[in-house]
XYZ file of C-alpha atoms in Angstrom:
478
model
C 23.672 -69.858 -9.307
C 21.204 -66.985 -9.939
C 22.463 -66.029 -12.816
C 19.098 -65.992 -14.426
C 17.487 -64.852 -11.228
C 17.557 -61.455 -10.871
C 14.747 -59.285 -10.842
C 11.821 -59.820 -12.639
C 10.165 -56.639 -13.969
C 7.919 -55.786 -16.649
C 8.484 -59.486 -18.236
C 12.376 -59.731 -18.443
C 14.915 -60.310 -16.266
C 17.664 -57.474 -15.450
C 20.050 -56.564 -12.596
C 18.993 -53.310 -9.649
C 19.344 -50.385 -11.601
C 22.228 -49.595 -9.297
C 23.671 -52.758 -9.747
C 23.685 -53.777 -5.870
C 23.734 -57.013 -4.273
C 22.918 -59.623 -1.817
C 24.900 -62.351 -0.698
C 22.875 -66.148 -0.558
C 24.604 -68.580 1.842
C 24.216 -72.446 2.391
C 23.021 -72.992 5.722
C 25.068 -76.542 5.535
C 28.649 -74.781 5.090
C 27.993 -71.420 5.786
C 29.294 -70.521 2.740
C 28.383 -68.015 -0.094
C 26.044 -70.054 -2.437
C 25.758 -66.910 -5.381
C 23.958 -62.640 -5.038
C 20.862 -61.520 -5.467
C 19.910 -58.119 -6.800
C 19.130 -55.825 -4.382
C 16.413 -53.264 -5.733
C 16.849 -49.954 -5.143
C 13.477 -47.303 -4.673
C 13.853 -47.199 -8.918
C 13.626 -50.660 -9.485
C 10.343 -50.220 -7.481
C 8.494 -48.119 -9.295
C 8.979 -49.908 -12.254
C 8.103 -52.742 -10.554
C 4.668 -50.750 -9.806
C 3.993 -49.454 -13.069
C 5.035 -52.956 -14.629
C 2.324 -54.083 -12.316
C -0.181 -51.858 -12.929
C -0.053 -52.413 -16.986
C 0.150 -55.648 -16.121
C -3.666 -55.720 -14.168
C -5.725 -53.560 -16.822
C -3.628 -56.506 -19.118
C -4.544 -59.507 -16.874
C -7.933 -58.306 -15.344
C -9.777 -58.534 -19.112
C -8.482 -61.300 -20.084
C -10.680 -64.492 -20.658
C -11.088 -66.529 -17.871
C -10.892 -69.923 -19.942
C -7.065 -68.758 -21.718
C -6.206 -67.436 -17.958
C -6.598 -70.958 -16.743
C -4.647 -72.619 -19.587
C -1.851 -70.705 -18.657
C -2.163 -71.010 -14.647
C -2.400 -75.013 -15.637
C 0.439 -74.137 -17.889
C 3.197 -73.022 -14.969
C 1.939 -75.972 -12.600
C 3.242 -78.382 -16.220
C 6.298 -76.143 -16.025
C 6.823 -76.872 -12.717
C 6.354 -80.459 -12.569
C 8.633 -81.174 -15.410
C 11.589 -78.855 -13.740
C 10.409 -80.735 -10.319
C 14.328 -81.821 -9.608
C 16.359 -78.830 -10.786
C 14.364 -76.507 -8.320
C 14.750 -78.987 -5.788
C 18.164 -79.156 -5.722
C 18.477 -75.549 -5.333
C 16.123 -75.090 -2.359
C 17.954 -77.995 -0.677
C 20.928 -75.986 -1.063
C 19.281 -72.362 0.190
C 17.781 -74.389 2.987
C 19.569 -77.356 4.097
C 16.131 -79.411 3.763
C 16.417 -82.650 2.272
C 15.894 -83.403 -1.792
C 13.243 -85.793 -1.016
C 11.573 -82.614 1.050
C 12.480 -79.609 -1.621
C 10.923 -82.666 -4.245
C 7.566 -82.972 -2.593
C 7.050 -79.281 -1.761
C 8.419 -78.158 -4.993
C 5.322 -81.191 -6.378
C 3.030 -78.824 -3.663
C 3.590 -75.653 -5.311
C 2.313 -76.694 -8.473
C -0.568 -78.650 -6.817
C -1.126 -74.740 -6.432
C -0.888 -73.694 -9.553
C -2.850 -76.674 -10.838
C -5.688 -76.002 -8.587
C -6.096 -72.463 -8.969
C -6.450 -73.170 -12.507
C -9.785 -74.810 -12.169
C -10.665 -72.197 -9.431
C -10.137 -69.326 -12.134
C -13.644 -70.731 -13.621
C -15.541 -70.801 -11.140
C -15.783 -67.039 -9.376
C -19.162 -67.881 -8.660
C -21.518 -64.400 -7.947
C -25.248 -64.172 -6.271
C -28.705 -63.130 -7.466
C -30.486 -62.175 -5.316
C -34.588 -61.784 -5.146
C -36.124 -58.343 -5.779
C -38.876 -56.959 -3.982
C -40.552 -55.390 -7.042
C -40.228 -56.545 -10.830
C -38.807 -54.279 -12.128
C -35.800 -54.310 -10.029
C -32.542 -57.266 -10.327
C -30.151 -57.403 -7.858
C -27.100 -59.002 -7.859
C -23.266 -59.376 -6.507
C -20.335 -60.360 -9.089
C -16.599 -60.610 -7.830
C -14.025 -58.455 -9.111
C -9.970 -58.428 -8.733
C -9.303 -56.414 -6.379
C -6.076 -54.656 -8.314
C -1.880 -55.193 -8.031
C -0.940 -57.342 -4.762
C 2.291 -57.247 -3.076
C 3.219 -60.884 -1.982
C 6.172 -61.191 0.994
C 6.798 -64.568 2.114
C 9.182 -66.930 3.825
C 12.173 -68.484 3.967
C 11.121 -72.269 4.812
C 8.658 -73.418 2.183
C 10.506 -70.307 -0.638
C 8.149 -72.564 -3.500
C 5.213 -73.329 -1.807
C 4.756 -70.373 0.480
C 4.699 -67.633 -2.608
C 3.230 -70.058 -5.229
C -0.430 -69.752 -2.885
C -0.178 -66.077 -3.669
C 0.866 -66.586 -7.022
C -1.686 -68.754 -8.296
C -4.521 -67.562 -6.576
C -3.780 -63.830 -7.248
C -3.394 -65.103 -11.185
C -6.757 -67.054 -10.667
C -8.707 -63.558 -9.409
C -7.483 -61.348 -12.311
C -4.794 -59.638 -10.133
C -1.430 -59.052 -11.308
C 1.202 -59.387 -8.546
C 4.607 -58.297 -6.696
C 6.233 -60.603 -5.020
C 9.645 -60.425 -2.735
C 10.748 -63.709 -1.429
C 12.753 -64.042 1.450
C 16.719 -63.239 0.938
C 17.702 -66.328 2.446
C 16.364 -68.561 -0.698
C 15.348 -67.010 -2.968
C 16.061 -69.268 -6.387
C 13.044 -71.605 -6.495
C 10.111 -68.825 -6.221
C 12.646 -67.472 -8.930
C 12.015 -70.601 -10.831
C 8.432 -70.190 -10.175
C 8.500 -67.294 -11.774
C 10.329 -68.135 -14.747
C 7.264 -70.776 -15.344
C 4.665 -68.200 -15.422
C 7.113 -66.545 -18.147
C 7.416 -69.128 -20.279
C 3.818 -70.329 -19.671
C 3.035 -67.203 -21.851
C 1.514 -64.870 -18.092
C 1.515 -61.244 -19.861
C 4.744 -59.103 -19.121
C 3.748 -57.154 -15.788
C 1.313 -59.475 -14.220
C 4.109 -61.246 -12.679
C 7.156 -59.786 -11.060
C 9.994 -60.361 -8.758
C 11.814 -58.015 -6.264
C 14.485 -58.953 -3.721
C 16.666 -57.297 -1.213
C 15.523 -55.341 1.592
C 12.675 -56.146 3.180
C 11.754 -53.675 5.603
C 12.363 -51.008 2.465
C 10.404 -53.588 -0.013
C 7.723 -53.235 2.406
C 7.343 -49.072 3.119
C 7.509 -48.587 -0.474
C 5.163 -50.656 -2.278
C 2.892 -50.853 0.484
C 3.060 -47.795 0.799
C 1.577 -47.145 -2.949
C -1.281 -46.159 -4.030
C -0.796 -48.774 -7.225
C -0.667 -51.447 -4.408
C -4.354 -52.663 -3.134
C -4.110 -56.000 -1.971
C -1.021 -57.435 0.611
C -0.498 -60.769 1.315
C 2.185 -62.246 3.809
C 3.772 -65.016 5.578
C 5.909 -64.140 8.393
C 6.946 -64.291 11.952
C 4.179 -62.610 14.520
C 6.163 -59.153 14.619
C 6.817 -58.834 11.282
C 2.714 -59.111 10.105
C 2.249 -56.558 12.895
C 4.752 -54.369 10.972
C 2.962 -55.295 7.663
C -1.038 -54.776 8.954
C 0.477 -51.157 10.449
C 1.566 -49.903 6.520
C -0.973 -51.497 5.077
C -3.935 -49.494 7.043
C -2.920 -46.244 6.211
C -3.725 -46.714 3.167
C -6.721 -49.046 3.921
C -5.289 -51.474 1.569
C -6.836 -55.661 1.599
C -4.421 -57.479 3.691
C -4.203 -61.723 4.628
C -1.444 -62.941 6.952
C -0.219 -66.157 7.813
C 2.048 -65.690 10.481
C 3.395 -67.818 13.517
C 2.218 -70.595 15.222
C 2.898 -73.099 18.243
C 0.924 -75.711 17.708
C -0.715 -77.747 20.639
C -0.840 -81.649 20.719
C -3.203 -83.045 23.245
C -2.560 -86.943 23.248
C -5.536 -88.823 25.421
C -5.177 -91.706 27.026
C -7.552 -93.548 24.741
C -4.829 -93.047 21.771
C -2.113 -95.262 20.896
C 0.240 -94.000 22.832
C 3.460 -94.871 20.635
C 2.234 -95.215 17.449
C 0.658 -91.217 17.732
C 4.625 -90.632 19.045
C 6.225 -91.524 16.396
C 4.029 -89.793 13.721
C 3.850 -86.517 16.455
C 8.138 -87.142 15.816
C 8.088 -87.682 12.330
C 6.325 -84.356 11.653
C 7.904 -82.630 14.322
C 11.520 -83.048 12.850
C 10.161 -82.316 9.337
C 12.321 -79.668 7.781
C 14.540 -79.263 10.789
C 11.131 -78.168 12.727
C 10.863 -75.044 10.897
C 7.383 -75.229 10.098
C 4.668 -72.746 10.700
C 2.209 -75.736 11.343
C 5.015 -77.756 13.347
C 3.342 -79.367 16.579
C 5.695 -77.570 19.298
C 3.607 -78.097 22.652
C 2.802 -81.854 23.443
C 0.401 -82.874 25.955
C 0.272 -86.040 26.764
C -2.539 -87.952 28.990
C -0.257 -89.085 32.895
C -1.990 -92.248 32.284
C -0.222 -92.490 28.392
C 3.207 -90.466 28.764
C 6.336 -92.277 30.208
C 5.147 -94.725 26.604
C 4.903 -91.502 24.695
C 7.991 -89.964 25.373
C 9.813 -93.015 24.921
C 9.260 -93.490 21.845
C 9.481 -90.018 20.407
C 13.145 -90.125 22.075
C 13.250 -93.393 20.196
C 12.700 -91.402 17.563
C 14.529 -88.699 17.965
C 18.069 -90.303 18.636
C 17.251 -92.502 15.047
C 17.322 -89.240 13.147
C 20.111 -88.898 10.475
C 21.283 -85.846 10.279
C 23.595 -84.243 6.870
C 23.728 -81.893 4.105
C 19.710 -82.108 2.547
C 21.720 -83.489 -0.947
C 23.677 -86.536 0.737
C 21.983 -89.848 0.725
C 20.070 -91.081 3.521
C 19.764 -87.800 4.950
C 16.546 -86.915 7.348
C 16.862 -83.828 9.156
C 19.713 -80.868 7.312
C 20.612 -78.014 9.329
C 18.705 -74.726 10.502
C 18.347 -71.896 7.684
C 20.501 -69.280 10.018
C 22.747 -68.295 13.610
C 19.841 -66.985 14.967
C 17.767 -69.939 14.797
C 20.192 -71.587 16.024
C 20.541 -69.334 18.901
C 17.373 -69.308 20.168
C 17.298 -73.440 20.346
C 20.131 -72.857 22.361
C 18.291 -70.721 24.615
C 15.003 -72.353 25.165
C 17.235 -75.926 26.059
C 18.756 -74.415 29.048
C 15.771 -72.153 30.486
C 13.709 -75.374 29.721
C 16.566 -77.430 31.695
C 17.503 -74.779 34.584
C 13.391 -74.847 35.069
C 13.408 -78.812 35.474
C 13.312 -80.030 32.697
C 14.405 -83.778 31.263
C 16.736 -83.912 28.232
C 15.457 -87.677 26.558
C 17.041 -87.282 23.540
C 19.539 -84.518 21.901
C 20.034 -81.191 23.590
C 23.101 -79.983 21.985
C 24.969 -79.094 18.820
C 26.169 -82.099 16.904
C 29.785 -83.053 17.049
C 30.209 -84.181 14.438
C 30.226 -81.416 12.657
C 31.492 -78.018 12.604
C 30.207 -75.988 10.287
C 26.667 -74.928 9.306
C 23.707 -74.286 12.046
C 22.933 -77.944 13.269
C 21.107 -78.474 16.195
C 20.057 -82.256 17.286
C 16.941 -83.756 17.073
C 15.864 -82.822 20.438
C 13.027 -83.945 23.153
C 12.387 -82.647 26.865
C 10.357 -83.846 29.055
C 7.770 -82.734 31.653
C 8.962 -79.056 30.742
C 6.757 -76.647 33.246
C 4.604 -74.569 31.630
C 6.409 -71.766 32.304
C 9.492 -72.813 29.821
C 10.040 -70.294 27.052
C 9.891 -72.991 24.791
C 6.268 -73.222 26.130
C 5.646 -69.615 25.736
C 7.560 -68.997 22.449
C 7.554 -70.101 18.988
C 10.363 -72.824 18.943
C 11.092 -72.781 15.058
C 13.411 -75.512 14.895
C 14.050 -79.093 16.471
C 12.972 -79.214 19.638
C 10.491 -81.042 21.120
C 8.784 -79.821 24.933
C 6.267 -82.577 26.285
C 3.538 -81.673 29.529
C 1.291 -84.281 31.485
C -2.656 -83.091 31.694
C -5.094 -85.122 33.768
C -8.372 -83.484 33.280
C -10.027 -82.165 29.885
C -10.597 -78.419 30.842
C -7.151 -78.217 31.870
C -4.996 -79.389 28.695
C -8.043 -77.285 26.687
C -7.351 -74.001 28.814
C -3.363 -74.423 28.907
C -3.376 -75.364 24.883
C -5.497 -72.384 24.225
C -3.738 -69.922 26.584
C -1.391 -68.265 23.967
C -2.092 -65.776 21.867
C -1.237 -67.779 18.555
C -4.260 -69.985 16.648
C -2.966 -71.672 13.901
C -2.899 -75.106 14.124
C -3.797 -77.656 16.876
C -3.602 -81.774 17.072
C -5.187 -84.543 18.661
C -5.619 -87.913 19.577
C -8.001 -90.152 20.089
C -9.930 -92.719 19.378
C -12.756 -92.029 21.354
C -15.331 -89.735 19.072
C -16.415 -87.822 21.175
C -12.687 -86.446 22.866
C -12.362 -85.783 18.792
C -15.263 -84.184 18.328
C -15.387 -81.851 21.711
C -11.418 -81.562 21.178
C -11.284 -79.753 17.344
C -14.163 -77.233 18.136
C -12.792 -76.211 21.582
C -9.283 -75.398 20.130
C -8.807 -71.972 19.063
C -6.788 -72.227 15.522
C -7.899 -71.907 12.210
C -6.477 -76.048 11.756
C -7.307 -78.865 13.759
C -5.415 -82.624 12.718
C -6.950 -85.441 14.526
C -5.013 -88.543 14.534
C -3.520 -86.606 11.367
C -0.763 -84.159 11.090
C -0.333 -83.127 7.478
C -2.765 -80.417 7.244
C -0.992 -78.516 3.820
C -2.827 -79.592 0.399
C -4.266 -77.248 -2.399
C -7.804 -78.022 -2.188
C -7.811 -77.051 1.579
C -8.270 -73.771 3.219
C -4.598 -72.013 5.508
C -4.750 -69.618 7.899
C -4.896 -68.988 11.690
C -6.716 -66.805 13.729
C -5.712 -65.043 17.448
C -1.809 -63.171 16.380
C -1.603 -66.277 14.019
C -3.158 -64.224 11.226
C -5.953 -63.432 8.839
C -7.507 -64.786 5.868
C -6.856 -68.030 4.400
C -4.079 -69.383 1.425
C -5.942 -72.827 -0.603
C -8.822 -74.458 -1.122
C -11.831 -72.410 -2.726
C -11.874 -69.599 0.061
C -8.611 -69.177 -0.890
C -9.042 -67.067 -4.094
C -11.823 -64.272 -1.963
C -9.005 -62.758 -0.458
C -7.998 -61.174 -4.086
C -11.683 -59.962 -4.705
C -13.979 -58.028 -4.191
C -17.606 -58.222 -4.440
C -19.910 -55.475 -6.812
C -23.406 -55.618 -5.578
C -25.685 -54.341 -8.436
C -28.980 -52.986 -8.359
C -30.651 -52.231 -11.924
C -34.400 -51.006 -12.484
C -36.007 -51.955 -15.675
């Protein structure tokens, strides 16, 4: 399966210099589906050298030429969408339809940034004196080390690679070892689109070792990471020694506020469909549901009904709506959270168990927990899986306080038919993104990112390219 995806360094695919490999497993069957190269220090040294040389070429490539090549990457990804999506579904367990949607979303990133390439605008500042000219120009930051997660293995690296290329940077991308194939396919599309050798490099292997080696190198001037909060903090520490520019999109614990003026059943149907997408393994997944007491019974009943109707199975199988979780450690965490919530008095409204029809794979039933107390583990730590805890509220100030009580601030959601509630809540929630009567936030043309411990910087939209640029002020005396 991975015969074409080894290490991609300096414009060519090759095995690790020491021949080391790592296994990749299908989460639906727990069987090995292939091996990937396990990069060593010598491989990383080659990648750094190649990226440094590639940067000098790419930064001097004309913007229209860069734009054309980046747009060609988008076209190639769309042409290969079925192949890429199939690999992704096998690696992650997600339904094939979701994998197709994600692959097209990855292509959108390259299309968007192909256009942004030509719109890196500077600034002219009015001078105090007639003989002086003041201006600001933007220049690429340099070599980028990009680390992405396994839950969206095409979209996440695409956001980083496309923005870096648009800015004129070279990049070394390190995908998650659980699901490297779709990222490898994107790198192959970059190669086939004519991106020069050394501009895009792809390494796989031990995440901690690779991060330490790349970030400690003076060649790398920018670090981009999507991952958990603990991983983000470790990378921030590593980057501090070299005063590297860092952007990171980390975990969240998305609060959802359902006011009593909303259509409770309609809101529940939207929330349930979003909650169980990608088996709940989504950084902006709705994960804490605060429902007004007057609407709770109708909301809870509809949410549980939708959860019970979801068809589980292998992502490639017909009609499957939710696949397995990506790994055993995530499954163990969900089991612990359900048991803790029940011990603290929560009601199990749907699911709550490993489904009996699957004797292999990391499956867990779509689970809805009712009247979950605020001190339950699931209300305080990100439940990266198919579990939805419901709680009630009556007062606006109280629910805002509870929604903002955690150190996370990625996304939040509001359901209401009242413009006042919509405006106040969207402004008062301490998050980087808010959906009002809407939950599908991610799109190429909008900025994606969080505040507090959920990260810094933005990916996507016209803001996303700025994390890969440095402003330079120029004062000229005539």
